[in-house]
Coordinates of C-alpha atoms in Angstrom, one line a residue:
Chain A
M8 CA 0.0 0.0 0.0
P9 CA 1.6 3.5 -0.9
A10 CA 2.1 5.7 2.1
E11 CA -0.6 8.3 2.2
P12 CA 0.7 11.9 1.2
A13 CA 1.4 14.0 3.9
P14 CA -1.2 17.1 4.6
A15 CA 0.6 20.2 2.4
A16 CA 0.5 21.9 6.0
R17 CA 3.0 19.5 7.5
P18 CA 5.8 20.4 5.3
V19 CA 5.3 23.7 5.5
A20 CA 5.1 23.8 9.3
A21 CA 8.2 21.7 9.4
A22 CA 10.1 23.8 7.1
R23 CA 8.9 26.9 9.3
R24 CA 10.4 25.1 12.4
R25 CA 13.5 24.3 10.9
R26 CA 13.8 28.0 10.0
L27 CA 13.0 29.3 13.1
R28 CA 15.7 26.8 14.8
A29 CA 18.3 27.8 12.3
D30 CA 17.5 31.5 13.1
R31 CA 18.1 31.1 16.9
A32 CA 21.4 29.2 16.4
R33 CA 22.6 32.0 14.4
Q34 CA 21.4 34.7 16.6
L35 CA 22.7 33.0 19.5
A36 CA 26.1 32.3 17.6
D37 CA 26.2 36.2 17.0
L38 CA 26.4 36.9 20.9
L39 CA 28.7 34.0 21.9
R40 CA 30.8 35.1 18.8
H41 CA 30.9 38.7 20.7
Q42 CA 31.7 37.2 24.0
I43 CA 34.5 35.4 22.5
L44 CA 36.1 38.0 20.7
A45 CA 35.6 40.3 23.6
G46 CA 37.7 37.7 25.5
G47 CA 34.6 37.1 27.9
F48 CA 35.2 33.5 28.8
P49 CA 37.8 33.1 31.4
G50 CA 40.5 30.6 30.3
G51 CA 39.3 30.7 26.7
V52 CA 37.0 27.6 27.7
L53 CA 33.2 27.9 27.1
P54 CA 30.8 27.1 29.8
L55 CA 28.8 23.7 29.5
E56 CA 26.2 23.5 26.9
D57 CA 23.4 23.6 29.5
V58 CA 25.0 26.6 31.2
I59 CA 25.0 28.4 27.9
A60 CA 21.4 27.4 27.4
A61 CA 20.5 28.8 30.6
D62 CA 22.5 32.0 30.3
Y63 CA 21.2 32.7 27.0
R64 CA 17.5 31.3 27.2
A65 CA 18.1 28.9 24.6
S66 CA 17.4 25.1 24.3
R67 CA 20.3 22.5 24.2
N68 CA 19.9 22.1 20.5
T69 CA 20.2 25.8 19.7
V70 CA 23.4 25.7 21.6
R71 CA 24.4 23.0 19.9
Q72 CA 23.9 24.3 16.3
A73 CA 25.3 27.7 17.3
L74 CA 28.5 25.9 18.4
D75 CA 28.6 24.1 15.2
L76 CA 28.6 27.2 13.2
L77 CA 31.3 28.7 15.4
R78 CA 33.3 25.7 15.1
G79 CA 32.8 25.9 11.0
E80 CA 34.0 29.7 11.5
Q81 CA 37.2 28.2 13.3
L82 CA 36.5 30.2 16.4
V83 CA 36.2 27.4 18.7
D84 CA 37.3 23.3 18.8
R85 CA 35.8 20.9 21.0
Q86 CA 38.8 19.4 23.1
P87 CA 37.8 15.6 25.0
G88 CA 37.9 16.3 28.7
V89 CA 37.9 20.1 28.3
G90 CA 35.1 21.1 26.6
T91 CA 34.6 24.1 24.0
V92 CA 37.6 26.3 23.6
V93 CA 38.5 29.3 22.0
V94 CA 41.0 28.8 19.0
C95 CA 40.8 31.9 17.2
E96 CA 43.5 34.8 17.4
K97 CA 41.2 37.7 16.3
Y98 CA 43.1 41.1 16.7
P99 CA 41.3 44.4 16.7
H100 CA 42.7 47.1 14.2
G101 CA 41.7 50.7 15.2
L102 CA 39.1 52.6 12.6
D103 CA 39.4 55.9 14.4
R104 CA 42.3 57.2 13.3
L105 CA 45.1 56.4 10.6
Q106 CA 47.4 53.8 11.9
G107 CA 50.0 51.4 10.6
L108 CA 49.6 47.7 11.6
A109 CA 52.7 47.2 14.4
E110 CA 51.5 50.7 15.7
T111 CA 47.8 49.3 16.0
L112 CA 48.8 46.0 17.1
H113 CA 51.8 47.1 19.6
E114 CA 50.1 45.6 22.5
H115 CA 49.4 42.1 20.7
G116 CA 52.9 41.3 19.9
R117 CA 55.5 42.1 17.0
V118 CA 54.8 42.6 13.4
T119 CA 57.5 41.4 10.8
N120 CA 57.0 41.8 6.9
E121 CA 58.3 39.5 4.4
V122 CA 59.1 41.8 1.8
R123 CA 57.8 40.0 -1.7
T124 CA 58.5 42.7 -4.0
V125 CA 59.9 46.2 -3.8
G126 CA 61.4 48.4 -6.7
P127 CA 60.3 51.0 -9.3
V128 CA 57.7 50.1 -12.1
G129 CA 56.2 52.1 -14.5
A130 CA 52.7 53.3 -12.9
P131 CA 49.6 52.0 -14.6
G132 CA 47.2 54.7 -15.7
P133 CA 45.1 54.9 -12.7
V134 CA 47.4 54.5 -10.3
A135 CA 49.4 57.7 -11.6
H136 CA 46.1 59.5 -11.9
R137 CA 45.0 58.7 -8.2
L138 CA 48.8 59.7 -6.9
G139 CA 48.4 62.8 -8.9
L140 CA 51.5 61.9 -11.1
P141 CA 52.0 62.0 -15.0
E142 CA 51.2 59.1 -17.2
H143 CA 53.8 56.4 -17.3
A144 CA 55.9 58.0 -14.4
D145 CA 57.6 55.3 -12.4
V146 CA 56.2 54.6 -8.7
L147 CA 57.8 52.2 -6.1
C148 CA 55.8 49.2 -5.6
I149 CA 56.3 47.4 -2.5
E150 CA 54.4 43.9 -1.7
R151 CA 54.5 42.5 2.1
L152 CA 53.2 39.5 4.0
R153 CA 52.8 41.0 7.2
R154 CA 52.7 38.6 10.2
L155 CA 51.8 39.2 13.9
N156 CA 54.0 36.8 16.2
G157 CA 54.7 35.0 13.2
L158 CA 51.1 34.5 11.9
P159 CA 50.2 35.8 8.4
L160 CA 47.8 38.6 9.0
S161 CA 47.7 40.3 5.8
L162 CA 49.2 41.0 2.2
D163 CA 49.9 44.7 1.4
L164 CA 50.3 46.2 -2.0
S165 CA 51.4 49.7 -2.2
Y166 CA 52.4 52.1 -4.6
L167 CA 54.5 55.3 -4.0
P168 CA 55.5 58.2 -6.0
M169 CA 59.3 57.7 -6.5
D170 CA 60.4 61.2 -4.7
V171 CA 59.0 59.8 -1.6
G172 CA 59.4 55.9 -2.1
G173 CA 62.6 55.8 -3.2
E174 CA 63.9 56.9 -0.1
L175 CA 62.3 53.9 1.4
L176 CA 64.3 51.6 -0.6
G177 CA 67.3 51.6 2.2
C178 CA 64.9 51.3 4.7
D179 CA 64.3 48.3 7.4
L180 CA 60.9 47.4 5.5
E181 CA 61.0 44.0 7.2
N182 CA 60.3 45.5 10.7
T183 CA 58.7 48.9 10.3
D184 CA 55.8 50.0 9.1
V185 CA 55.5 52.4 6.2
F186 CA 53.5 55.2 7.8
R187 CA 56.4 55.5 10.2
L188 CA 59.3 55.3 7.7
L189 CA 57.2 58.0 5.7
E190 CA 57.0 60.3 8.8
Q191 CA 60.8 59.9 9.4
L192 CA 61.5 60.7 5.9
T193 CA 59.0 63.8 5.7
G194 CA 59.9 65.1 9.2
G195 CA 56.1 65.4 10.2
P196 CA 53.0 63.3 10.6
L197 CA 50.9 62.1 7.5
G198 CA 47.5 63.8 7.0
H199 CA 44.4 61.8 6.2
A200 CA 43.2 58.6 4.0
E201 CA 40.3 57.9 2.0
I202 CA 39.6 54.2 2.9
T203 CA 37.2 51.5 1.3
L204 CA 36.4 48.4 3.2
E205 CA 35.2 45.3 1.3
A206 CA 34.7 41.4 2.5
V207 CA 35.7 39.3 -0.6
N208 CA 36.4 35.5 -1.0
A209 CA 40.3 35.1 -1.3
D210 CA 41.5 33.8 -4.9
A211 CA 43.4 30.8 -4.8
H212 CA 46.7 32.7 -4.9
S213 CA 46.1 35.2 -2.3
A214 CA 44.7 32.4 -0.2
A215 CA 47.9 30.4 -0.6
V216 CA 50.2 33.4 0.5
L217 CA 48.0 34.0 3.5
Q218 CA 48.1 30.4 4.2
A219 CA 44.3 30.4 4.6
P220 CA 41.6 28.3 2.6
R221 CA 40.9 29.1 -0.8
G222 CA 37.7 31.0 -0.6
A223 CA 38.3 32.3 2.7
A224 CA 36.6 35.5 3.8
V225 CA 38.9 38.4 3.6
L226 CA 38.7 41.9 4.8
M227 CA 40.1 44.0 1.9
L228 CA 41.0 47.7 2.6
E229 CA 41.9 50.2 0.0
R230 CA 44.1 53.3 1.4
L231 CA 45.1 56.6 -0.1
T232 CA 47.1 58.3 2.4
R233 CA 47.9 61.7 2.1
L234 CA 50.6 64.4 3.5
P235 CA 48.9 67.3 5.4
D236 CA 49.0 69.8 2.3
G237 CA 46.5 66.9 0.7
R238 CA 49.5 65.3 -1.5
P239 CA 48.8 61.8 -2.2
V240 CA 51.5 59.5 -1.1
D241 CA 50.7 55.9 -0.5
L242 CA 48.0 54.0 -2.4
E243 CA 47.8 50.6 -0.9
F244 CA 45.6 47.3 -1.3
I245 CA 45.3 45.5 1.8
R246 CA 44.0 41.7 2.0
F247 CA 43.6 40.9 5.8
R248 CA 42.6 37.4 7.0
G249 CA 39.4 37.7 8.0
D250 CA 39.7 35.2 10.9
R251 CA 42.4 37.2 12.3
I252 CA 41.3 41.0 12.2
T253 CA 38.3 42.9 13.1
M254 CA 37.9 46.7 12.6
S255 CA 36.7 48.7 15.6
G256 CA 35.9 52.3 16.0
V257 CA 33.3 55.0 17.1
L258 CA 30.7 56.6 14.7
R259 CA 28.6 59.7 15.7
R260 CA 25.4 60.8 14.6
S261 CA 26.3 64.5 14.1
L262 CA 29.6 65.5 12.5
Chain B
M7 CA 64.4 6.0 -22.9
P8 CA 63.1 7.6 -19.5
A9 CA 63.1 11.3 -19.8
E10 CA 65.9 13.0 -18.0
P11 CA 65.1 14.1 -14.9
A12 CA 64.8 18.2 -15.1
P13 CA 67.7 19.9 -13.1
A14 CA 66.4 21.0 -9.7
A15 CA 66.9 24.7 -10.8
R16 CA 64.1 24.3 -13.3
P17 CA 61.0 23.6 -11.3
V18 CA 62.1 26.3 -9.0
A19 CA 62.6 28.9 -11.6
A20 CA 59.1 27.8 -13.2
A21 CA 57.4 28.0 -9.6
R22 CA 58.9 31.4 -9.4
R23 CA 57.6 32.6 -12.6
R24 CA 54.0 31.2 -11.8
R25 CA 54.0 33.0 -8.5
L26 CA 55.0 36.2 -10.2
R27 CA 52.4 36.0 -12.9
A28 CA 49.8 35.1 -10.4
D29 CA 51.2 38.2 -8.1
R30 CA 50.8 40.5 -11.1
A31 CA 47.6 39.1 -12.3
R32 CA 46.1 39.9 -8.7
Q33 CA 47.8 43.2 -8.6
L34 CA 46.1 44.2 -11.8
A35 CA 42.8 42.8 -10.7
D36 CA 42.8 45.2 -7.6
L37 CA 43.4 48.2 -10.1
L38 CA 40.6 47.0 -12.2
R39 CA 38.3 46.3 -9.0
H40 CA 38.8 49.8 -7.8
Q41 CA 38.0 51.5 -11.5
I42 CA 34.9 49.1 -11.7
L43 CA 33.5 50.4 -8.2
A44 CA 34.1 53.5 -9.0
G45 CA 32.2 53.5 -12.1
G46 CA 35.6 54.5 -14.3
F47 CA 34.1 52.3 -17.0
P48 CA 31.9 54.3 -19.4
G49 CA 28.8 52.3 -20.1
G50 CA 30.0 49.5 -17.8
V51 CA 32.1 47.8 -20.6
L52 CA 36.0 47.2 -19.9
P53 CA 38.3 48.2 -22.9
L54 CA 39.7 45.2 -25.0
E55 CA 42.4 43.3 -23.4
D56 CA 45.0 44.6 -25.4
V57 CA 43.8 48.3 -24.4
I58 CA 44.0 47.2 -20.8
A59 CA 47.5 45.6 -21.4
A60 CA 48.6 49.1 -22.7
D61 CA 46.9 51.0 -20.1
Y62 CA 48.1 49.0 -17.1
R63 CA 51.5 48.3 -18.6
A64 CA 50.6 44.4 -18.1
S65 CA 50.9 41.3 -20.6
R66 CA 48.0 40.0 -22.4
N67 CA 48.4 36.8 -20.2
T68 CA 48.1 38.8 -17.1
V69 CA 45.1 40.8 -18.4
R70 CA 43.4 37.6 -19.0
Q71 CA 44.2 36.1 -15.3
A72 CA 43.2 39.2 -13.8
L73 CA 39.7 39.2 -15.7
D74 CA 39.2 35.4 -14.7
L75 CA 39.6 36.7 -11.0
L76 CA 37.2 39.2 -11.3
R77 CA 34.9 37.0 -13.1
G78 CA 35.5 34.7 -10.1
E79 CA 34.4 37.3 -7.4
Q80 CA 31.2 37.9 -10.0
L81 CA 32.2 41.3 -10.6
V82 CA 32.5 40.9 -14.5
D83 CA 31.1 38.9 -17.1
R84 CA 31.8 38.2 -20.5
Q85 CA 29.2 38.8 -23.2
P86 CA 29.5 37.6 -26.8
G87 CA 29.9 40.5 -29.2
V88 CA 30.1 43.0 -26.5
G89 CA 33.2 42.2 -24.5
T90 CA 33.8 42.3 -20.9
V91 CA 31.1 44.0 -19.0
V92 CA 30.5 44.9 -15.2
V93 CA 27.7 42.9 -13.5
C94 CA 28.1 44.0 -10.1
E95 CA 26.0 46.2 -8.1
K96 CA 28.1 47.4 -5.3
Y97 CA 26.8 50.2 -3.1
P98 CA 29.2 52.7 -0.7
H99 CA 27.9 52.7 2.6
G100 CA 29.2 55.6 4.4
L101 CA 31.7 55.3 7.3
D102 CA 32.1 58.7 8.6
R103 CA 29.1 59.2 10.6
L104 CA 26.2 56.9 12.2
Q105 CA 23.5 56.4 9.6
G106 CA 20.8 53.8 8.8
L107 CA 20.8 52.1 5.5
A108 CA 17.9 53.9 3.8
E109 CA 19.9 57.2 4.5
T110 CA 23.1 56.3 3.4
L111 CA 22.0 54.7 0.3
H112 CA 19.1 57.2 -0.3
E113 CA 20.9 58.3 -3.9
H114 CA 21.0 54.5 -4.9
G115 CA 17.3 53.6 -4.5
R116 CA 14.8 52.5 -2.1
V117 CA 15.4 50.6 0.9
T118 CA 12.6 48.0 1.9
N119 CA 12.5 45.6 4.8
E120 CA 11.1 42.1 5.4
V121 CA 10.3 42.1 9.0
R122 CA 11.1 38.2 9.8
T123 CA 10.9 38.5 13.7
V124 CA 9.5 41.1 15.7
G125 CA 8.4 41.0 19.6
P126 CA 9.8 40.9 23.2
V127 CA 12.1 38.0 24.3
G128 CA 13.9 37.5 27.7
A129 CA 17.5 39.3 27.1
P130 CA 20.1 36.7 26.9
G131 CA 22.7 37.7 30.0
P132 CA 25.1 39.3 27.5
V133 CA 22.4 41.4 25.5
A134 CA 21.0 42.8 28.9
H135 CA 24.6 43.3 30.2
R136 CA 25.3 45.4 27.0
L137 CA 22.2 47.3 26.8
G138 CA 22.5 48.3 30.6
L139 CA 19.7 46.4 31.7
P140 CA 18.7 43.9 34.7
E141 CA 19.1 40.1 33.9
H142 CA 16.3 38.7 32.3
A143 CA 14.6 42.1 31.3
D144 CA 12.6 41.7 28.1
V145 CA 14.2 43.4 25.2
L146 CA 12.4 43.9 21.8
C147 CA 14.1 41.7 19.0
I148 CA 13.9 42.5 15.3
E149 CA 15.1 40.6 12.3
R150 CA 15.0 42.2 9.1
L151 CA 15.9 41.3 5.7
R152 CA 16.7 44.5 3.8
R153 CA 16.8 44.9 0.2
L154 CA 17.7 47.9 -2.1
N155 CA 15.6 48.1 -5.1
G156 CA 14.3 44.6 -4.4
L157 CA 17.8 42.9 -4.1
P158 CA 18.7 41.5 -0.9
L159 CA 21.6 43.6 0.9
S160 CA 21.7 42.5 4.4
L161 CA 20.1 40.5 7.2
D162 CA 20.0 42.8 10.5
L163 CA 19.3 41.9 14.1
S164 CA 18.5 44.2 16.8
Y165 CA 17.7 44.1 20.4
L166 CA 16.4 47.2 22.1
P167 CA 15.1 47.9 25.5
M168 CA 11.3 47.5 25.9
D169 CA 10.8 51.2 27.1
V170 CA 12.0 52.5 23.7
G171 CA 11.7 49.2 21.6
G172 CA 8.1 48.9 22.6
E173 CA 7.1 52.1 20.8
L174 CA 8.6 50.4 17.7
L175 CA 5.9 47.6 17.4
G176 CA 3.4 50.3 15.8
C177 CA 5.6 52.0 13.5
D178 CA 6.2 50.8 9.6
L179 CA 9.3 48.9 10.1
E180 CA 9.0 47.8 6.5
N181 CA 9.7 50.9 5.0
T182 CA 11.7 52.9 7.7
D183 CA 15.5 52.9 9.3
V184 CA 15.1 52.2 13.0
F185 CA 17.3 54.8 13.7
R186 CA 14.6 57.2 12.1
L187 CA 12.2 55.9 14.2
L188 CA 14.3 56.2 17.3
E189 CA 14.9 60.0 16.8
Q190 CA 11.2 60.5 16.1
L191 CA 10.1 58.8 19.2
T192 CA 12.8 60.3 21.5
G193 CA 12.5 63.6 19.8
G194 CA 16.4 64.2 19.0
P195 CA 19.0 62.8 17.4
L196 CA 20.8 59.7 18.5
G197 CA 24.4 59.9 19.7
H198 CA 27.3 57.5 18.8
A199 CA 27.6 54.0 18.3
E200 CA 30.6 51.5 19.0
I201 CA 31.0 49.6 15.6
T202 CA 33.3 46.5 14.9
L203 CA 33.4 45.2 11.6
E204 CA 34.9 41.7 10.4
A205 CA 34.7 39.6 7.1
V206 CA 33.2 36.1 7.8
N207 CA 32.0 33.2 5.3
A208 CA 28.5 33.1 5.3
D209 CA 26.7 30.1 6.7
A210 CA 24.3 27.6 5.1
H211 CA 21.4 29.6 6.6
S212 CA 22.3 33.0 6.3
A213 CA 23.7 32.4 2.7
A214 CA 19.9 31.0 1.9
V215 CA 18.3 34.2 3.4
L216 CA 20.5 36.4 1.7
Q217 CA 20.2 34.5 -1.7
A218 CA 24.0 34.5 -1.5
P219 CA 25.9 31.1 -2.4
R220 CA 27.0 29.2 0.7
G221 CA 30.3 30.3 2.0
A222 CA 30.1 33.6 0.4
A223 CA 32.0 36.7 1.9
V224 CA 29.9 38.6 4.2
L225 CA 30.6 42.0 6.1
M226 CA 29.4 41.5 9.5
L227 CA 29.0 44.8 11.3
E228 CA 28.4 44.7 15.2
R229 CA 26.7 48.2 16.5
L230 CA 25.9 49.4 19.9
T231 CA 24.3 52.8 19.5
R232 CA 23.5 55.3 22.2
L233 CA 21.5 58.2 22.9
P234 CA 23.2 61.4 23.5
D235 CA 23.6 61.1 27.4
G236 CA 25.3 57.6 26.5
R237 CA 22.3 55.4 27.3
P238 CA 22.4 52.3 24.8
V239 CA 19.1 51.6 22.5
D240 CA 20.0 49.4 20.0
L241 CA 22.3 46.4 19.7
E242 CA 22.7 45.2 16.0
F243 CA 24.4 42.4 14.3
I244 CA 24.1 42.8 10.7
R245 CA 25.3 40.6 7.7
F246 CA 25.9 42.6 4.6
R247 CA 26.4 40.6 1.4
G248 CA 30.2 41.1 0.6
D249 CA 29.1 41.3 -3.1
R250 CA 26.8 44.4 -2.7
I251 CA 28.3 46.6 -0.3
T252 CA 31.4 48.8 0.4
M253 CA 32.3 51.0 3.4
S254 CA 34.2 54.1 2.8
G255 CA 35.1 56.9 4.9
V256 CA 38.3 59.2 5.7
L257 CA 40.7 58.3 8.5
R258 CA 42.9 61.3 10.0
R259 CA 46.2 60.9 11.3
S260 CA 45.9 63.1 14.5
L261 CA 42.7 63.0 16.2

């Protein structure tokens, strides 16, 4: 005898329940993620599932699903005999003022730079344009893989006008932010920068350089830095590993 | 006869050439991406490959590889008889002041909100804590899928204290930013917000809601908004589709 078809309402109601469960798990994962990144779990160990369930007013099933999501993001892992532990190292990059990487992360360790490319290149048209240079002028191109305490954090590509950039060729690019070097060379503070942030999936090559999985979410920062007189001196394309960097700042309603 | 083994230097040199080619393609893709997002290609059509090669001082092979990367990001597509065309719609979200979505995108079209959840819930411990409420106080929970001109842009989850949030229950949440409603209710401008931005890969459920591929890069914004007197009134977790939103602002070196 063929099975009786389920009434139409049944699968709809089941789908709705599944959706609600998935919503709740995601919402709980958001809260736990914040606590993890804020260092809110002492010793980096999450409470037991039923304690989380009580604290966050969620069912055990929702807690399990939320922890699965965070494991998928490689923020936590389950360790036998210990429980769910925080395994990520996510560092806060300031978003309130213009800062170099070593500067903004100085409390978190030592930034070192592997210089992959450094030297003059003929500026592609749009680079010359954005740096306010004549077409086909030479610019200094620097590509660095930047590490914090040895862990790959970002891949930075910079273009600088040769009159400023040329001076960088003899400098210690392995251990010093370009911003700091520029300020030493120009004898004063930088001015401001126009920035654009995006989330992109890493292409195969960037992922390999950053030692991240292919397709990993990358925080992409484009930054055009200017001297106090407005002259552009540094055009950068920076790929931060999404699992290692957050950007934090304060926005005001009135300017 | 077995083939003679290649000298050790040969594969190393070949690997180095591949790496350099891949570097150059990525560097060119970064420049083209900027031009695409800045609307720098009239009519949304990219120049022919050999024109790009000349403009950007690159080889035809590098141009082809760079266009492949941009196709992989779904920024461009190849159309027979037309060439390479821009297919993305990426919108700039301001990062200089605290703004709602409809407000920041008002030049780009109409924002509508599908309210997926709205109602009071017992505040999970950390939500109560961040909103400065007693433990287990009720909060208003709102989840909205936000669209620009019908296209899914972000999934926003908000928690608000009931004394403020309760008033929102009768408001037009489908067509109005919560910020605007809050200012109408409190009779004055909001104060400031602490924000954190991250790039994450979308989990299966968020991806489905946002109609994005599973694992798509998502720009995740956490925002705690306060009244001018410092009282927190709106804790949000927002997932922006990485392929549809950029965040732009200006950073100054001196505060």
